[in-house]
């Protein structure tokens, strides 16, 4: 029996629960040489802003013992070029795609969301309320329940698209912040973004990142992400999308087990460009082996 991997994220049906995480998969097209990107639940594109943004100066990436630090600074081509040049190619590829967005101000978030709402083939908007690497990258909104509620409500009024709010782990009560997003009209929350970190060179006595601090991602953050997703699943009724250090199908299954409705895979794409699709195959193989027919037949079944 072939398991049905489809999942529902607040009314949006995805063919499977595996998505690429924003900022680690370009605009999706970069991965088309490696496999058919329409096989993913969804492609989440690099964070888009109103105007094109060059990002931070180099060094922007440092490898760490079990992951990486980045301070890209939300480099992107801007929403207009995305709509004109990238969207038609994602449509041709048959991909389900979601736009990750950010702004320097709440107005800018609204404007980007409104512009993208006019793109019929776009499946959802994911608001990055959590980037630690630019002063205006959403952390001002994402750090408190009031901030997240205000931003979510404002974007909600400007779009009829499914609205996902991506949360920062650099807070003391992530479940409370998720509940605030839910209360303000989010259709789903995605978590976690990167954890604030730092790397220095003991010889040159200089920081390794031009930005000095950066966001830690990869296997190192998985236990933290899993705990935060578990806590949030117990607190909110909207779907929770689990992100953080997922590298294998077993990692993805762990997030589903604690209640996530779907997952996103980030840093693993740099090591293995086929990571996402191999995780889809691995979940299907596990379900077939265990006689599990649907994702809902497994999700949230953690035995305590
Ligand atoms: C190089 C890089 C760029 C990223 N850019 C974005 C971004 O533009 N928007 C966003 O919401 N998250 C961004 N992230 C965060 C990831 O989407 C993801 O939440 C985080 O890396 C944790 O997942 P992982 O451990 O699987 O990488 C970025 C991460 C990395 C490593």
Coordinates of C-alpha atoms and ligand atoms in Angstrom, one line a residue:
X1 CA 0.0 0.0 0.0
X2 CA 1.3 3.4 -1.0
X3 CA 0.8 5.9 1.9
X4 CA -1.0 9.2 1.3
X5 CA 1.5 11.9 2.4
X6 CA -0.8 14.8 1.8
X7 CA -1.3 17.3 4.6
X8 CA -3.6 20.3 5.2
X9 CA -2.1 23.5 6.4
X10 CA -5.0 25.8 7.4
X11 CA -7.0 25.0 4.3
X12 CA -4.1 24.6 1.9
X13 CA -3.5 21.1 0.7
X14 CA 0.1 20.0 0.2
X15 CA 1.1 16.8 -1.6
X16 CA 3.5 16.0 1.3
X17 CA 4.7 17.6 4.5
X18 CA 8.2 18.5 3.3
X19 CA 9.1 22.0 2.3
X20 CA 12.4 23.8 1.7
X21 CA 13.1 26.5 4.3
X22 CA 13.5 30.1 3.2
X23 CA 17.0 31.3 2.4
X24 CA 18.5 27.9 1.9
X25 CA 16.9 27.0 -1.4
X26 CA 17.3 30.2 -3.4
X27 CA 14.1 30.8 -5.4
X28 CA 13.7 27.1 -6.0
X29 CA 14.9 27.1 -9.6
X30 CA 18.5 26.7 -8.5
X31 CA 17.6 23.2 -7.3
X32 CA 15.7 22.1 -10.5
X33 CA 18.9 20.6 -11.9
X34 CA 19.0 18.1 -9.0
X35 CA 15.4 16.9 -9.0
X36 CA 11.8 17.8 -10.0
X37 CA 11.0 20.5 -7.4
X38 CA 7.2 19.9 -7.9
X39 CA 7.8 16.8 -5.8
X40 CA 8.0 18.9 -2.7
X41 CA 5.1 19.8 -0.5
X42 CA 6.2 23.4 -1.2
X43 CA 9.2 25.5 -2.1
X44 CA 9.6 28.5 0.3
X45 CA 11.6 31.2 -1.4
X46 CA 14.2 33.5 0.0
X47 CA 12.8 36.4 2.1
X48 CA 11.4 39.1 -0.2
X49 CA 11.3 42.8 0.5
X50 CA 9.8 45.7 -1.4
X51 CA 13.1 46.8 -2.9
X52 CA 16.0 44.7 -3.9
X53 CA 18.5 44.3 -1.0
X54 CA 22.2 43.6 -1.3
X55 CA 22.4 42.1 2.2
X56 CA 25.4 42.3 4.6
X57 CA 29.1 42.5 3.5
X58 CA 31.2 39.3 3.6
X59 CA 32.0 37.1 5.7
X60 CA 28.4 36.1 5.9
X61 CA 28.7 32.4 6.7
X62 CA 30.8 30.3 9.2
X63 CA 30.7 26.6 9.5
X64 CA 30.3 25.3 13.1
X65 CA 30.7 21.9 14.8
X66 CA 27.2 20.8 13.9
X67 CA 25.8 23.5 11.7
X68 CA 26.4 27.0 10.5
X69 CA 26.2 30.6 11.4
X70 CA 24.9 33.0 8.8
X71 CA 24.4 36.8 8.6
X72 CA 23.3 37.1 5.0
X73 CA 21.2 40.2 5.9
X74 CA 18.2 39.2 3.8
X75 CA 19.7 39.7 0.4
X76 CA 17.0 39.4 -2.3
X77 CA 15.9 40.6 -5.7
X78 CA 12.8 42.5 -4.5
X79 CA 9.2 41.6 -4.9
X80 CA 8.7 43.1 -8.4
X81 CA 11.5 41.1 -10.0
X82 CA 10.3 38.0 -8.1
X83 CA 6.8 38.4 -9.6
X84 CA 8.1 39.2 -13.1
X85 CA 11.0 36.8 -13.5
X86 CA 10.7 34.0 -11.0
X87 CA 7.0 33.3 -10.6
X88 CA 6.5 32.2 -14.3
X89 CA 9.4 29.8 -14.0
X90 CA 8.1 28.3 -10.8
X91 CA 4.7 27.9 -12.5
X92 CA 6.4 26.2 -15.5
X93 CA 8.2 23.9 -13.1
X94 CA 4.8 22.9 -11.6
X95 CA 6.0 23.8 -8.1
X96 CA 3.8 24.7 -5.2
X97 CA 5.5 27.8 -3.8
X98 CA 5.2 30.1 -0.8
X99 CA 6.7 33.6 -0.4
X100 CA 8.6 34.4 2.7
X101 CA 8.5 38.2 3.3
X102 CA 10.0 40.9 5.5
X103 CA 10.0 44.6 5.8
X104 CA 11.8 47.4 7.6
X105 CA 8.4 48.7 8.8
X106 CA 5.0 47.2 9.3
X107 CA 3.9 49.2 6.2
X108 CA 6.5 47.5 4.1
X109 CA 5.3 44.1 5.2
X110 CA 1.8 45.2 4.2
X111 CA 2.9 46.4 0.8
X112 CA 4.9 43.2 0.0
X113 CA 1.9 41.1 1.1
X114 CA -0.5 43.1 -0.9
X115 CA 1.6 42.9 -4.1
X116 CA 2.0 39.1 -3.7
X117 CA -1.7 38.6 -3.1
X118 CA -2.2 39.5 -6.7
X119 CA -0.2 36.4 -7.8
X120 CA -2.8 33.6 -8.3
X121 CA -0.3 30.8 -8.3
X122 CA 1.2 31.7 -5.0
X123 CA 0.0 29.3 -2.3
X124 CA 0.7 31.2 0.9
X125 CA 2.6 34.0 2.5
X126 CA 5.1 33.3 5.3
X127 CA 5.9 36.4 7.4
X128 CA 9.4 36.4 8.7
X129 CA 9.0 38.0 12.0
X130 CA 12.2 36.8 13.3
X131 CA 15.4 37.5 11.3
X132 CA 18.2 38.3 13.8
X133 CA 20.7 39.6 11.1
X134 CA 19.3 42.9 10.1
X135 CA 18.1 45.5 12.6
X136 CA 14.8 45.9 10.8
X137 CA 14.4 42.2 10.0
X138 CA 11.3 41.6 12.0
X139 CA 12.8 40.9 15.4
X140 CA 11.3 44.2 16.6
X141 CA 8.0 42.6 15.9
X142 CA 8.8 39.0 16.7
X143 CA 10.2 39.5 20.2
X144 CA 7.0 40.1 22.0
X145 CA 3.4 38.8 21.9
X146 CA 2.1 42.4 21.3
X147 CA 4.6 43.0 18.5
X148 CA 3.6 39.7 16.7
X149 CA -0.1 40.3 17.2
X150 CA 0.1 43.8 15.7
X151 CA 2.2 42.8 12.7
X152 CA 0.0 39.7 12.0
X153 CA -3.2 41.6 12.2
X154 CA -1.9 44.3 9.8
X155 CA -0.7 41.8 7.2
X156 CA -3.9 39.7 7.7
X157 CA -6.0 42.7 6.6
X158 CA -4.1 43.1 3.4
X159 CA -4.1 39.5 2.1
X160 CA -6.6 36.7 1.4
X161 CA -3.7 34.2 1.0
X162 CA -3.1 31.7 3.7
X163 CA -0.9 33.5 6.2
X164 CA 1.9 31.7 8.0
X165 CA 4.0 33.5 10.7
X166 CA 7.5 32.4 11.2
X167 CA 8.8 32.7 14.8
X168 CA 12.1 33.5 16.4
X169 CA 13.5 31.1 19.0
X170 CA 15.3 34.1 20.6
X171 CA 12.5 34.6 23.1
X172 CA 11.6 33.1 26.5
X173 CA 8.0 32.0 25.7
X174 CA 7.7 31.0 22.0
X175 CA 4.3 29.2 22.6
X176 CA 2.9 32.5 24.0
X177 CA 4.1 34.3 20.9
X178 CA 2.6 31.7 18.7
X179 CA -0.7 32.0 20.5
X180 CA -0.6 35.8 19.9
X181 CA -0.1 35.2 16.1
X182 CA -3.0 32.7 16.2
X183 CA -5.2 35.3 17.9
X184 CA -4.4 37.9 15.3
X185 CA -5.4 35.7 12.4
X186 CA -2.4 33.6 11.4
X187 CA -3.4 30.4 9.5
X188 CA -0.2 28.6 10.7
X189 CA 3.0 29.3 12.6
X190 CA 6.4 28.1 11.4
X191 CA 9.3 27.6 13.8
X192 CA 12.1 28.0 14.5
X193 CA 14.3 30.6 12.7
X194 CA 18.0 30.6 13.6
X195 CA 19.3 31.0 17.1
X196 CA 21.6 34.0 17.7
X197 CA 25.2 33.1 17.9
X198 CA 28.8 34.4 17.3
X199 CA 32.1 33.1 16.1
X200 CA 35.5 34.8 16.6
X201 CA 39.1 34.1 15.4
X202 CA 41.5 33.7 18.3
X203 CA 44.6 34.7 16.2
X204 CA 43.3 37.7 14.3
X205 CA 41.2 38.6 17.3
X206 CA 38.4 39.5 14.9
X207 CA 34.8 38.3 14.5
X208 CA 34.3 35.8 11.7
X209 CA 31.1 37.5 10.6
X210 CA 31.2 41.1 9.3
X211 CA 27.9 41.5 11.2
X212 CA 29.7 40.1 14.4
X213 CA 26.7 38.0 15.4
X214 CA 24.7 35.6 13.2
X215 CA 22.0 32.9 13.2
X216 CA 22.9 29.3 14.1
X217 CA 21.2 26.6 12.1
X218 CA 21.6 22.9 11.3
X219 CA 21.7 19.7 13.4
X220 CA 23.0 21.7 16.5
X221 CA 19.6 23.4 16.9
X222 CA 17.4 20.4 16.4
X223 CA 16.7 19.5 20.1
X224 CA 15.9 23.2 20.8
X225 CA 13.6 23.4 17.8
X226 CA 11.9 20.1 18.7
X227 CA 11.2 21.3 22.3
X228 CA 9.8 24.6 21.0
X229 CA 7.6 22.9 18.4
X230 CA 6.3 20.4 21.0
X231 CA 5.4 23.3 23.4
X232 CA 3.8 25.3 20.7
X233 CA 1.7 22.3 19.4
X234 CA 0.3 22.0 22.9
X235 CA -0.7 25.6 23.0
X236 CA -2.2 26.5 19.7
X237 CA -4.9 25.0 17.4
X238 CA -3.5 26.2 14.1
X239 CA -1.0 24.0 12.3
X240 CA 2.6 24.2 13.4
X241 CA 5.3 23.8 10.8
X242 CA 8.5 22.4 12.4
X243 CA 11.9 23.7 11.3
X244 CA 15.4 23.3 12.7
X245 CA 18.2 20.9 12.0
X246 CA 16.2 18.4 9.9
X247 CA 18.6 16.4 7.8
X248 CA 17.0 13.0 7.4
X249 CA 13.5 11.4 7.2
X250 CA 13.9 10.3 10.9
X251 CA 14.5 13.9 11.9
X252 CA 11.4 15.0 10.0
X253 CA 9.3 12.2 11.6
X254 CA 10.4 13.4 15.0
X255 CA 8.8 16.8 14.4
X256 CA 5.6 15.2 13.1
X257 CA 5.6 12.9 16.2
X258 CA 5.5 15.9 18.6
X259 CA 2.6 17.4 16.6
X260 CA 4.0 19.4 13.7
X261 CA 1.7 19.4 10.6
X262 CA 4.6 19.7 8.2
X263 CA 8.3 20.5 8.2
X264 CA 10.8 22.7 6.5
X265 CA 14.4 21.6 5.7
X266 CA 17.1 24.3 5.6
X267 CA 20.8 23.9 6.1
X268 CA 20.7 20.3 5.0
X269 CA 20.2 21.5 1.4
X270 CA 23.8 22.9 1.4
X271 CA 25.3 19.6 2.3
X272 CA 23.0 17.5 0.1
X273 CA 21.0 19.3 -2.6
X274 CA 18.6 16.3 -2.7
X275 CA 18.0 16.4 1.0
X276 CA 14.3 17.5 0.8
X277 CA 13.3 14.9 -1.8
X278 CA 15.2 12.1 0.0
X279 CA 13.2 13.0 3.1
X280 CA 9.9 12.7 1.2
X281 CA 11.0 9.3 0.0
X282 CA 12.2 8.3 3.5
X283 CA 8.9 9.2 5.1
X284 CA 6.9 7.3 2.5
X285 CA 9.2 4.2 3.0
X286 CA 8.8 4.4 6.8
X287 CA 5.0 4.7 6.6
X288 CA 4.8 1.8 4.1
X289 CA 7.0 -0.3 6.4
X290 CA 4.9 0.5 9.5
X291 CA 1.6 0.2 7.7
X292 CA 0.7 3.9 8.4
X293 CA -1.7 5.1 5.7
X294 CA -1.7 8.9 6.3
X295 CA 0.3 11.6 8.0
X296 CA -2.5 12.2 10.4
X297 CA -2.2 8.5 11.4
X298 CA 1.2 9.3 12.9
X299 CA 1.2 13.0 13.7
X300 CA 1.2 13.9 17.4
X301 CA 1.3 10.3 18.5
X302 CA 4.2 10.8 21.0
X303 CA 3.9 8.5 23.9
X304 CA 4.7 10.3 27.2
Ligands
LIG1 C1 21.8 31.0 4.8 C2 20.5 31.1 5.4 C3 19.6 32.1 5.0 C4 18.3 32.2 5.6 N1 17.4 33.1 5.2 C5 16.1 33.2 5.7 C6 15.2 34.1 5.2 O1 15.4 34.9 4.2 N2 13.9 34.1 5.8 C7 13.6 33.3 6.8 O2 12.5 33.4 7.3 N3 14.5 32.4 7.3 C8 15.8 32.3 6.8 N4 16.7 31.4 7.2 C9 16.3 30.5 8.3 C10 15.9 29.1 7.8 O3 14.7 29.2 6.9 C11 15.5 28.1 9.0 O4 14.5 28.7 9.7 C12 16.7 27.9 9.9 O5 17.9 27.8 9.1 C13 16.6 26.6 10.7 O6 16.4 25.5 9.9 P1 17.7 24.5 9.5 O7 18.4 24.1 10.8 O8 17.1 23.4 8.8 O9 18.6 25.3 8.6 C14 17.9 31.3 6.7 C15 18.9 30.3 7.1 C16 20.1 30.2 6.5 C17 21.1 29.2 7.0

